[in-house]
XYZ file of C-alpha atoms in Angstrom:
668
model
C -0.283 0.046 -0.136
C 1.156 3.611 -0.165
C 2.020 5.845 2.568
C -0.838 8.344 3.854
C 1.713 11.419 4.864
C 4.016 10.252 1.742
C 5.487 12.842 -0.278
C 7.201 10.742 -3.235
C 6.879 7.266 -4.542
C 10.078 5.975 -3.296
C 8.687 3.873 -0.457
C 6.425 2.527 -2.951
C 9.058 1.666 -5.166
C 11.282 -0.021 -2.098
C 8.303 -1.848 -1.224
C 8.134 -3.277 -5.048
C 11.884 -3.952 -4.839
C 12.251 -5.696 -1.462
C 9.232 -7.095 -0.121
C 8.011 -9.739 -2.544
C 11.371 -12.021 -2.160
C 11.175 -14.897 0.062
C 11.192 -18.825 -0.045
C 8.649 -18.680 -3.036
C 10.687 -15.488 -4.867
C 8.139 -12.811 -6.169
C 4.989 -15.093 -5.549
C 6.075 -15.202 -1.745
C 3.648 -12.613 -0.721
C 0.760 -14.444 -2.575
C 1.328 -17.457 -1.429
C 1.167 -16.272 2.164
C -1.850 -14.270 1.416
C -3.539 -17.519 0.168
C -2.195 -19.682 3.132
C -3.864 -17.181 5.546
C -6.991 -17.373 3.679
C -6.926 -20.888 3.853
C -6.302 -21.232 7.613
C -9.098 -18.386 8.107
C -11.753 -20.572 6.155
C -10.601 -23.980 7.744
C -10.914 -22.167 11.549
C -14.356 -20.680 10.524
C -15.848 -24.075 9.194
C -14.269 -25.907 12.067
C -16.949 -23.888 14.095
C -19.873 -25.619 12.756
C -18.546 -28.943 14.226
C -19.892 -29.935 17.340
C -17.607 -30.281 20.497
C -14.659 -29.389 18.376
C -11.663 -27.851 20.680
C -11.789 -23.998 20.651
C -7.845 -23.936 20.989
C -7.643 -25.465 17.625
C -9.891 -22.862 15.869
C -7.586 -19.977 17.900
C -4.560 -22.134 16.843
C -5.362 -22.002 13.192
C -6.453 -18.111 13.362
C -3.140 -17.141 14.859
C -1.409 -18.713 12.059
C -3.735 -16.841 9.686
C -2.449 -13.680 11.183
C 0.767 -14.666 11.258
C 1.024 -15.508 7.291
C -1.476 -12.736 6.494
C 0.401 -9.983 8.616
C 4.185 -11.116 7.793
C 4.553 -8.607 4.874
C 2.643 -6.022 6.772
C 4.386 -5.995 9.794
C 7.852 -6.256 7.755
C 6.863 -3.002 5.653
C 5.339 -1.065 8.589
C 8.769 -1.813 10.640
C 10.919 -0.763 7.788
C 8.676 2.540 7.136
C 8.494 3.498 10.905
C 12.158 2.956 11.479
C 12.537 5.683 8.720
C 10.117 8.186 10.191
C 7.189 7.314 7.859
C 4.025 6.438 9.014
C 2.025 3.619 6.502
C -1.407 2.542 6.250
C 0.217 -0.922 6.971
C 0.766 -0.304 10.600
C -2.915 1.327 10.813
C -4.186 -1.975 9.566
C -2.110 -4.038 12.235
C -3.570 -1.809 14.581
C -7.063 -2.813 13.370
C -6.636 -6.740 13.395
C -4.769 -6.325 16.930
C -7.859 -4.444 18.076
C -9.946 -7.124 16.593
C -8.053 -9.749 18.398
C -8.102 -8.154 21.953
C -11.999 -7.974 21.364
C -11.884 -11.850 20.758
C -13.198 -10.937 16.826
C -10.426 -13.217 15.754
C -11.464 -14.244 12.435
C -12.549 -10.723 12.053
C -8.885 -9.780 12.263
C -7.709 -12.964 10.168
C -10.067 -11.683 7.294
C -8.787 -8.300 7.682
C -5.451 -9.408 7.193
C -6.101 -11.594 4.670
C -8.085 -9.086 2.150
C -5.506 -6.421 2.743
C -2.405 -8.937 2.174
C -4.255 -10.415 -0.969
C -4.779 -6.388 -2.214
C -1.255 -5.547 -1.414
C 0.070 -8.866 -3.530
C -2.024 -7.956 -6.342
C -1.509 -4.663 -6.467
C 2.349 -5.053 -6.484
C 1.911 -7.609 -9.536
C -0.145 -5.208 -11.355
C 2.304 -2.433 -10.812
C 5.373 -4.382 -11.644
C 3.602 -5.223 -14.891
C 4.090 -1.107 -15.597
C 7.490 -1.090 -14.226
C 8.698 -4.531 -16.104
C 7.336 -2.561 -19.137
C 10.001 0.068 -18.417
C 12.602 -2.496 -17.530
C 12.269 -4.348 -20.513
C 13.805 -1.342 -22.367
C 16.873 -2.465 -20.572
C 16.897 -5.910 -22.604
C 17.030 -4.276 -26.271
C 20.950 -3.982 -26.262
C 22.761 -7.204 -26.339
C 25.245 -8.247 -23.505
C 28.048 -8.457 -26.014
C 29.580 -6.799 -28.641
C 32.207 -8.036 -31.733
C 35.322 -5.887 -31.351
C 37.605 -5.416 -34.531
C 41.101 -4.749 -33.498
C 44.228 -5.438 -34.770
C 42.651 -7.416 -37.593
C 40.747 -10.035 -35.140
C 37.854 -10.269 -34.212
C 36.843 -10.376 -29.876
C 33.814 -10.527 -28.175
C 33.393 -8.776 -25.158
C 30.820 -7.280 -22.937
C 28.987 -4.259 -24.255
C 30.277 -2.009 -20.698
C 33.832 -2.735 -21.634
C 33.345 -0.813 -25.367
C 35.386 2.662 -25.409
C 34.619 5.623 -27.700
C 36.328 4.994 -31.079
C 35.940 1.439 -30.948
C 35.683 -0.409 -34.278
C 32.652 -3.017 -34.032
C 31.141 -5.593 -36.303
C 27.551 -5.697 -36.653
C 26.125 -9.153 -37.868
C 23.011 -9.385 -39.992
C 19.599 -9.783 -38.233
C 21.512 -8.862 -34.734
C 20.865 -6.367 -32.387
C 23.218 -3.387 -31.991
C 25.240 -3.007 -29.134
C 26.056 0.681 -28.849
C 25.367 4.007 -30.192
C 27.611 4.023 -33.494
C 28.743 5.258 -36.558
C 28.349 3.198 -39.765
C 31.896 3.310 -41.632
C 31.648 0.329 -43.925
C 28.402 -1.656 -45.506
C 25.069 -0.408 -45.831
C 21.781 -1.695 -45.378
C 18.153 -1.211 -43.559
C 18.276 -1.167 -39.960
C 14.963 -1.343 -37.607
C 14.983 1.627 -35.167
C 11.601 0.993 -33.742
C 12.446 -0.548 -30.371
C 13.985 3.376 -30.305
C 12.248 5.579 -31.869
C 9.034 3.651 -32.676
C 9.516 3.992 -36.440
C 7.698 1.203 -38.301
C 10.107 1.414 -41.223
C 13.536 0.162 -41.296
C 15.895 3.104 -42.557
C 18.728 2.944 -45.001
C 21.944 3.277 -43.406
C 25.470 4.045 -45.217
C 28.619 4.410 -44.548
C 30.221 7.512 -43.364
C 33.689 7.904 -44.115
C 35.203 8.877 -40.727
C 38.694 10.161 -39.917
C 40.560 10.401 -36.761
C 39.081 13.408 -35.469
C 35.412 11.975 -36.523
C 34.364 12.205 -32.690
C 34.592 15.764 -32.732
C 32.373 16.407 -35.485
C 28.775 15.232 -34.441
C 27.486 18.161 -36.782
C 28.491 16.385 -39.961
C 26.898 13.094 -39.428
C 23.496 12.183 -40.851
C 20.587 10.210 -39.599
C 21.527 7.685 -42.449
C 25.029 7.072 -40.825
C 24.002 6.987 -37.100
C 22.914 3.440 -35.603
C 21.556 3.103 -31.805
C 21.887 0.643 -29.177
C 19.099 -1.528 -29.091
C 17.934 -1.385 -32.833
C 17.931 -4.465 -35.138
C 20.446 -4.542 -38.138
C 19.047 -5.843 -41.310
C 20.601 -8.577 -43.839
C 23.858 -6.685 -44.167
C 26.828 -6.892 -42.195
C 27.992 -3.051 -41.021
C 31.053 -2.000 -39.366
C 30.767 0.781 -37.212
C 32.967 3.148 -34.837
C 31.361 3.229 -31.137
C 30.047 6.950 -30.721
C 29.141 6.582 -26.768
C 30.012 4.274 -24.210
C 27.234 2.114 -23.079
C 26.087 4.171 -19.877
C 25.803 7.320 -22.397
C 23.776 5.498 -25.074
C 20.529 6.867 -26.450
C 18.863 3.599 -24.821
C 20.529 4.108 -21.480
C 19.391 7.750 -21.249
C 16.261 6.855 -22.220
C 15.803 4.610 -19.199
C 17.187 6.718 -16.930
C 14.957 9.510 -17.747
C 11.913 7.534 -17.882
C 12.545 6.020 -14.210
C 13.074 9.422 -13.071
C 10.026 10.564 -14.751
C 8.185 8.213 -12.371
C 9.164 10.047 -9.448
C 7.957 13.314 -10.814
C 4.863 14.845 -9.451
C 1.782 15.898 -12.013
C -0.691 18.507 -10.846
C -2.922 16.153 -10.138
C -0.757 14.126 -7.679
C 0.184 17.408 -5.859
C -3.640 18.147 -5.198
C -3.860 14.617 -3.730
C -0.974 15.161 -1.531
C -2.357 18.795 -0.432
C -5.914 16.955 0.050
C -3.901 14.048 2.210
C -2.056 16.269 4.302
C -5.533 17.866 5.857
C -7.874 14.561 5.331
C -5.276 12.157 7.488
C -5.224 14.325 10.662
C -8.802 14.922 10.247
C -9.831 11.158 10.161
C -7.383 10.435 12.920
C -8.983 12.556 15.100
C -12.222 11.410 14.186
C -10.969 7.846 15.087
C -9.812 8.563 18.656
C -13.190 10.318 19.031
C -15.215 7.392 17.624
C -13.042 5.380 20.534
C -15.015 7.168 23.386
C -18.406 7.098 21.543
C -19.727 4.765 24.431
C -19.445 7.724 26.995
C -21.967 9.136 24.665
C -24.264 6.610 23.401
C -25.432 3.405 25.196
C -22.762 1.008 23.925
C -19.644 -1.299 25.381
C -16.282 0.190 24.946
C -15.336 -2.483 22.553
C -18.071 -1.582 19.990
C -17.089 1.677 20.010
C -13.358 0.411 19.316
C -14.399 -1.597 16.644
C -16.423 0.798 15.095
C -13.154 3.104 15.053
C -10.985 0.333 13.764
C -13.576 0.260 10.729
C -13.718 4.015 10.460
C -9.426 3.780 9.894
C -9.580 1.073 7.458
C -12.483 2.727 5.649
C -10.932 5.948 5.436
C -7.528 4.960 4.512
C -6.487 6.659 1.494
C -4.945 4.118 -0.601
C -6.649 4.089 -3.972
C -6.575 8.029 -3.739
C -2.606 8.130 -3.251
C -1.873 5.429 -5.699
C -4.493 6.477 -8.601
C -2.478 8.910 -10.032
C 0.959 7.796 -9.890
C -0.068 4.352 -11.428
C -1.694 6.036 -14.256
C 1.561 8.334 -15.000
C 3.831 5.606 -14.767
C 1.358 3.284 -17.096
C 1.378 6.241 -19.597
C 4.954 6.957 -19.689
C 5.603 3.352 -20.117
C 3.504 3.099 -23.153
C 4.908 6.444 -24.636
C 8.538 5.206 -24.215
C 7.545 2.124 -26.134
C 6.200 4.028 -28.854
C 9.111 6.039 -29.477
C 7.963 9.057 -27.258
C 9.825 9.958 -24.261
C 7.847 11.714 -21.532
C 9.684 13.007 -18.504
C 6.965 12.640 -15.833
C 3.175 13.404 -14.785
C 3.536 17.219 -15.668
C 4.156 17.230 -19.109
C 1.769 13.998 -19.274
C -0.985 15.728 -17.654
C -0.083 18.839 -19.797
C -0.079 17.598 -22.940
C -3.480 16.077 -22.341
C -5.036 19.933 -21.632
C -3.175 21.295 -24.722
C -5.506 22.893 -27.308
C -2.547 25.157 -28.808
C 0.544 24.036 -30.689
C 3.441 26.176 -32.193
C 5.143 24.287 -35.010
C 8.911 25.263 -35.882
C 9.078 24.978 -39.785
C 12.110 23.879 -40.610
C 12.539 19.947 -40.055
C 9.476 20.037 -38.154
C 6.660 20.407 -40.714
C 8.943 20.200 -43.905
C 11.907 17.674 -44.555
C 14.642 19.697 -43.335
C 16.652 19.448 -46.511
C 16.070 21.781 -48.374
C 17.663 21.782 -52.164
C 19.152 24.222 -54.670
C 16.840 24.890 -57.264
C 18.148 28.455 -58.710
C 21.649 29.719 -59.431
C 21.251 33.275 -61.355
C 24.393 35.200 -61.778
C 24.168 39.159 -62.267
C 25.733 41.201 -64.906
C 29.644 40.819 -64.750
C 29.649 37.509 -63.211
C 29.404 33.607 -64.601
C 27.065 30.790 -62.866
C 30.515 28.991 -62.297
C 31.676 32.132 -59.968
C 28.394 32.638 -58.253
C 28.688 28.972 -57.311
C 32.500 28.758 -56.596
C 31.940 31.397 -53.960
C 28.782 30.082 -52.653
C 30.897 26.646 -52.023
C 33.866 28.353 -50.695
C 31.905 30.126 -48.009
C 29.270 27.858 -47.080
C 31.057 24.639 -46.726
C 32.484 25.608 -43.453
C 29.163 26.182 -41.992
C 26.720 23.379 -40.416
C 23.172 25.430 -41.120
C 21.017 23.233 -43.326
C 20.732 25.731 -45.803
C 24.477 25.838 -46.498
C 24.639 22.087 -46.515
C 22.223 22.194 -49.523
C 24.019 24.965 -50.975
C 27.006 23.187 -51.051
C 25.773 19.851 -52.054
C 23.958 21.413 -55.216
C 26.608 23.547 -55.874
C 29.338 21.054 -56.044
C 27.311 18.951 -58.547
C 26.833 21.919 -60.786
C 30.597 22.823 -60.657
C 32.030 18.780 -61.227
C 35.635 19.391 -61.302
C 35.590 23.286 -61.233
C 38.115 24.564 -58.335
C 36.657 26.073 -55.448
C 38.472 28.962 -53.874
C 39.811 29.299 -50.388
C 37.481 31.200 -47.836
C 39.009 32.768 -44.630
C 37.092 34.249 -41.615
C 34.009 33.042 -41.839
C 31.238 34.724 -39.767
C 27.712 33.666 -39.293
C 25.238 36.345 -38.956
C 22.135 34.623 -36.987
C 18.912 34.660 -38.826
C 20.772 36.474 -41.726
C 23.318 34.774 -43.169
C 27.381 34.344 -43.285
C 30.342 36.495 -44.651
C 34.357 35.555 -45.280
C 36.841 36.703 -47.139
C 38.522 35.312 -50.557
C 41.481 36.829 -52.153
C 40.998 40.080 -49.779
C 37.265 40.638 -51.189
C 34.417 40.191 -48.656
C 31.930 37.591 -49.450
C 28.486 37.840 -47.907
C 25.628 35.761 -48.698
C 22.337 35.736 -46.830
C 18.429 36.803 -46.861
C 17.025 40.359 -47.206
C 18.005 41.337 -43.491
C 21.555 40.874 -44.093
C 21.701 43.625 -46.479
C 19.791 46.220 -44.326
C 17.648 47.447 -46.870
C 20.628 48.348 -49.580
C 19.393 45.838 -52.366
C 18.643 47.202 -56.083
C 14.733 47.423 -56.984
C 15.384 45.004 -59.865
C 17.126 42.379 -57.908
C 14.672 42.752 -54.997
C 11.649 41.932 -57.517
C 13.670 38.787 -58.502
C 13.751 37.501 -54.918
C 10.320 38.631 -54.442
C 9.085 36.096 -57.316
C 11.312 33.562 -56.220
C 9.995 33.753 -52.333
C 6.441 33.879 -53.793
C 6.761 30.568 -55.151
C 7.719 29.186 -52.084
C 11.367 28.983 -52.141
C 14.165 30.491 -50.057
C 15.882 33.237 -51.854
C 19.753 34.136 -51.032
C 21.873 36.968 -52.507
C 25.469 36.530 -52.732
C 27.747 39.869 -52.897
C 31.450 40.297 -53.371
C 32.471 43.707 -52.088
C 29.519 46.166 -53.196
C 29.077 43.869 -56.501
C 25.806 41.855 -56.506
C 27.170 38.411 -57.878
C 24.051 36.526 -58.249
C 20.743 34.887 -56.842
C 20.447 31.421 -55.060
C 17.217 29.940 -54.572
C 16.334 26.838 -52.378
C 13.434 24.834 -51.606
C 12.595 23.084 -48.465
C 9.189 20.577 -49.223
C 7.274 20.024 -46.516
C 6.760 16.086 -44.750
C 4.585 14.025 -46.568
C 2.859 13.530 -43.605
C 2.415 16.695 -42.231
C -1.075 17.609 -43.849
C -2.354 14.310 -42.729
C -1.248 14.775 -39.040
C -2.308 18.464 -38.462
C -5.863 16.747 -39.889
C -5.634 14.334 -36.719
C -4.551 17.172 -34.730
C -7.794 18.518 -35.404
C -9.550 15.725 -34.740
C -8.328 15.115 -31.295
C -9.391 18.874 -30.318
C -6.216 20.537 -31.163
C -8.076 24.245 -32.122
C -5.184 26.386 -32.909
C -2.046 25.928 -34.884
C 0.574 28.202 -35.775
C 3.721 28.292 -37.594
C 6.848 30.009 -36.272
C 9.794 30.273 -38.676
C 13.048 32.420 -39.431
C 12.501 32.391 -43.185
C 10.767 34.518 -45.241
C 6.998 35.598 -44.765
C 5.995 34.685 -48.259
C 7.998 31.222 -48.404
C 6.243 30.161 -45.033
C 3.009 30.474 -46.072
C 3.526 29.185 -49.178
C 4.054 26.014 -47.292
C 1.655 26.352 -44.917
C -1.331 26.421 -47.646
C 0.309 23.376 -48.853
C -0.304 21.774 -45.406
C -3.111 23.196 -43.833
C -1.933 25.719 -41.400
C -3.720 28.985 -41.421
C -1.421 31.206 -39.041
C 2.011 31.926 -39.657
C 4.516 33.932 -37.933
C 7.349 34.077 -40.189
C 10.613 36.201 -40.099
C 11.641 35.535 -36.885
C 15.109 35.412 -35.028
C 15.470 32.657 -32.244
C 14.605 35.253 -29.437
C 11.773 36.463 -31.313
C 10.252 32.849 -31.284
C 10.775 33.101 -27.488
C 8.438 36.091 -27.694
C 6.038 34.668 -29.837
C 5.239 31.770 -27.760
C 4.962 33.815 -24.677
C 2.241 35.999 -26.727
C 0.738 32.453 -27.602
C 0.776 31.100 -23.900
C -0.560 34.572 -22.971
C -3.511 34.240 -25.245
C -4.331 30.632 -25.231
C -3.430 30.129 -21.544
C -1.454 26.739 -22.755
C 0.697 26.330 -25.893
C 2.756 23.153 -26.926
C 5.674 24.407 -28.568
C 7.235 21.462 -31.327
C 11.104 21.944 -32.868
C 14.206 20.495 -33.116
C 15.222 20.506 -29.379
C 18.390 22.776 -30.378
C 17.551 25.870 -32.202
C 14.268 25.818 -30.710
C 15.338 25.309 -26.943
C 14.519 28.772 -25.727
C 11.085 28.707 -27.281
C 10.018 25.213 -26.020
C 11.391 26.086 -22.149
C 9.275 29.020 -22.559
C 6.298 27.109 -23.807
C 3.840 25.200 -21.410
C 5.196 21.840 -23.158
C 7.976 21.596 -25.120
C 8.515 18.652 -27.507
C 11.647 17.543 -29.719
C 11.692 16.423 -32.972
C 14.243 13.467 -33.937
C 15.490 13.162 -30.434
C 17.593 10.069 -30.736
C 21.264 10.324 -30.359
C 20.416 13.866 -29.855
C 21.764 15.283 -25.885
C 20.459 18.458 -26.214
C 17.129 17.462 -27.201
C 16.998 14.527 -24.508
C 17.654 17.558 -21.593
C 16.035 20.561 -23.049
C 12.079 18.865 -23.859
C 9.682 17.900 -21.803
C 8.620 15.317 -24.425
C 10.807 14.317 -26.967
C 9.958 12.272 -30.230
C 12.534 9.667 -30.788
C 12.283 9.144 -34.235
C 12.264 11.831 -37.116
C 8.417 11.377 -37.128
C 5.747 13.943 -36.959
C 2.963 11.172 -36.753
C 4.156 10.377 -33.249
C 2.392 13.693 -32.055
C -1.173 12.702 -32.284
C 0.252 9.386 -30.820
C 1.701 11.117 -27.843
C -1.352 13.664 -27.341
C -4.108 10.911 -27.707
C -2.357 8.786 -24.809
C -1.863 12.027 -22.630
C -5.311 12.917 -23.069
C -6.343 8.825 -22.071
C -4.088 9.400 -19.210
C -6.074 12.458 -18.213
C -9.358 10.751 -18.374
C -8.286 7.517 -16.518
C -6.632 9.662 -13.730
C -9.900 11.617 -13.740
C -11.629 8.268 -13.158
C -9.433 6.975 -10.366
C -9.763 9.904 -8.405
C -13.660 9.656 -8.712
C -13.607 5.771 -7.591
C -11.245 6.499 -5.140
C -12.940 9.715 -3.544
C -16.175 8.097 -4.076
C -15.074 4.675 -2.187
C -13.882 6.897 1.109
C -16.836 9.125 0.828
C -19.576 6.139 0.947
C -17.521 4.150 3.556
C -16.890 6.116 6.261
C -20.607 7.014 7.044
C -21.603 3.853 6.625
C -18.588 2.492 8.938
C -19.846 5.344 11.534
C -23.432 4.153 11.189
C -22.394 0.648 11.860
C -24.097 -0.691 8.671
C -20.226 -1.839 7.213
C -18.185 -3.812 9.803
C -14.299 -4.074 9.254
C -14.608 -7.187 6.559
C -16.911 -5.154 4.006
C -14.965 -2.321 4.535
C -11.197 -3.603 3.978
C -13.127 -5.674 0.899
C -14.087 -2.421 -0.611
C -11.039 -0.516 0.601
C -8.678 -3.096 -1.171
C -11.343 -3.312 -4.103
C -11.281 0.267 -4.931
C -7.234 0.345 -5.026
C -7.077 -2.864 -7.144
C -9.440 -1.102 -9.690
C -7.547 2.080 -9.981
C -4.543 0.309 -10.450
C -5.834 -2.048 -13.273
C -7.921 0.489 -14.780
C -4.417 2.504 -14.878
C -2.762 -0.190 -16.535
C -5.226 -0.304 -19.612
C -2.582 2.702 -20.822
C -0.186 0.289 -21.301
C -2.332 -1.373 -24.089
C -3.173 2.124 -25.594
C -3.559 2.470 -29.362
C -3.647 5.574 -31.578
C -7.457 5.643 -33.050
C -6.631 9.560 -34.545
C -6.142 7.809 -37.579
C -9.759 6.454 -37.569
C -11.297 9.689 -36.687
C -13.357 11.807 -38.893
C -11.122 14.562 -40.327
């Protein structure tokens, strides 16, 4: 059972971890409980045998007390020694009180029902925790190390950064690594939830590859716990076992269990006043015989019944069980939810702010236009562009370099020096003492000639991003890039509307006209463009003030400040990203926008179940207290209803473990 004064779930976890063990392993508590019930039943039946010695009945009841009270006493002693006051202790007091009054059968029944409920509750909560613990089994225990042209199988924990490993076909991948030889599909669904295997290709690693993570692409990286396809791969280890994505995922999910949701904080505040009130009531009821015509034993018995009836076990466990189950189900679906607060908050969200690049679009823009101006050739334009942009890791720079290199073929590229990045505007560098600047309109502060501005406007009107190239005071040319919307974006937005998301806004540093073109394609009506990173923070703050609660979804790196400002920050493609895992409240491990409706639907179902559990637990206490005070219900029925309500809320919460995303079936 849960404590009535507890401030966290530590006791509960301690109990689950230690109190099940014994001569029958994890089932010892259940075996003891059943033994208690059998002895109780035998003693009760022997009452109907004429002239049967009474001491045998008493012996059977005392043995039932031993088996039914063994784990209850053990837990009570452990928690009292730590200064905590558990419901287990109160149940023991009630059972001992029944024995003092000669109601041995009644006391044995209390211990039987309590211990049975206790063991079943541990079993049910264990299922939820096992769902998390099973994540640890995803990564294999050993890896094949390639060293000095020899293969050696070693424990995964002995792998070091930079080690080269062999991954056999159709085997589990032992570490976060970079593919350096071979290619083929890899099933990442255990980590990211992506249902389709992703094609992996080799990255030409050099000696300082560990210091160049910005150059790795998703097709170069593999994660511990994912499953290799039919091809053999060689890879170099990027992270040791304890720092791998799956290890961090497990740690964060386990830590999430300890975080309290708003509902859990409410129940804590409620118990803070409720429990002392009940204890005072119980003491008063013990002396009811002084006021009404009944014996002390009757008053004491009624007080013990009220004590059992009013114990808020179901209330204390109603929210943690739902949070644990929801977080575990989300982790299995490739969504990391960091505790009860983001789980509940996401279920209340009705507004979402989306970053554009990499979230609603592929994040892989392509070079579509290269228009030189008078006095320059296309080759010169592309040479300047590659020379300056190849030192930058911005997605637009990567697209320019990739597209321009293909067009240049074997043409030489000059050496650029002194690269400077101007956030949200562009870059500049020197080539042969000439200053080369590449960027959007904001970089040139309104000094663009009208005829060039008209060309930029025309390109941007078709949904492209226009970048100007300037050499000194001369305009070299114009580059056009296009980042296409994700194929699933329009459908995902429809599913979100079906789930009750009424407002969706696109936030982007891109040109307003470009952003509006993308928005029309996917079905977003409100677009805020030309935003610097700090402008996104202000935009989220304005949305939050207007809509009360707003979620922000982005890549978890550039959008981290805006995510921190939102009610719930959601990071896309968090697998392998340390920043995303640390900064976001919720992380979509795979680069899949379709995981968002699943996460929101799960959170809303969790919110519904938490409300149901609150009504069940509070309703049962509200019914049992007057029934026991009036003497209508005795200890037996009270403990039966008490344990029954606790099991109901736990098993109701476990329904979240089988949650399936139904948003695809909803009318759009």
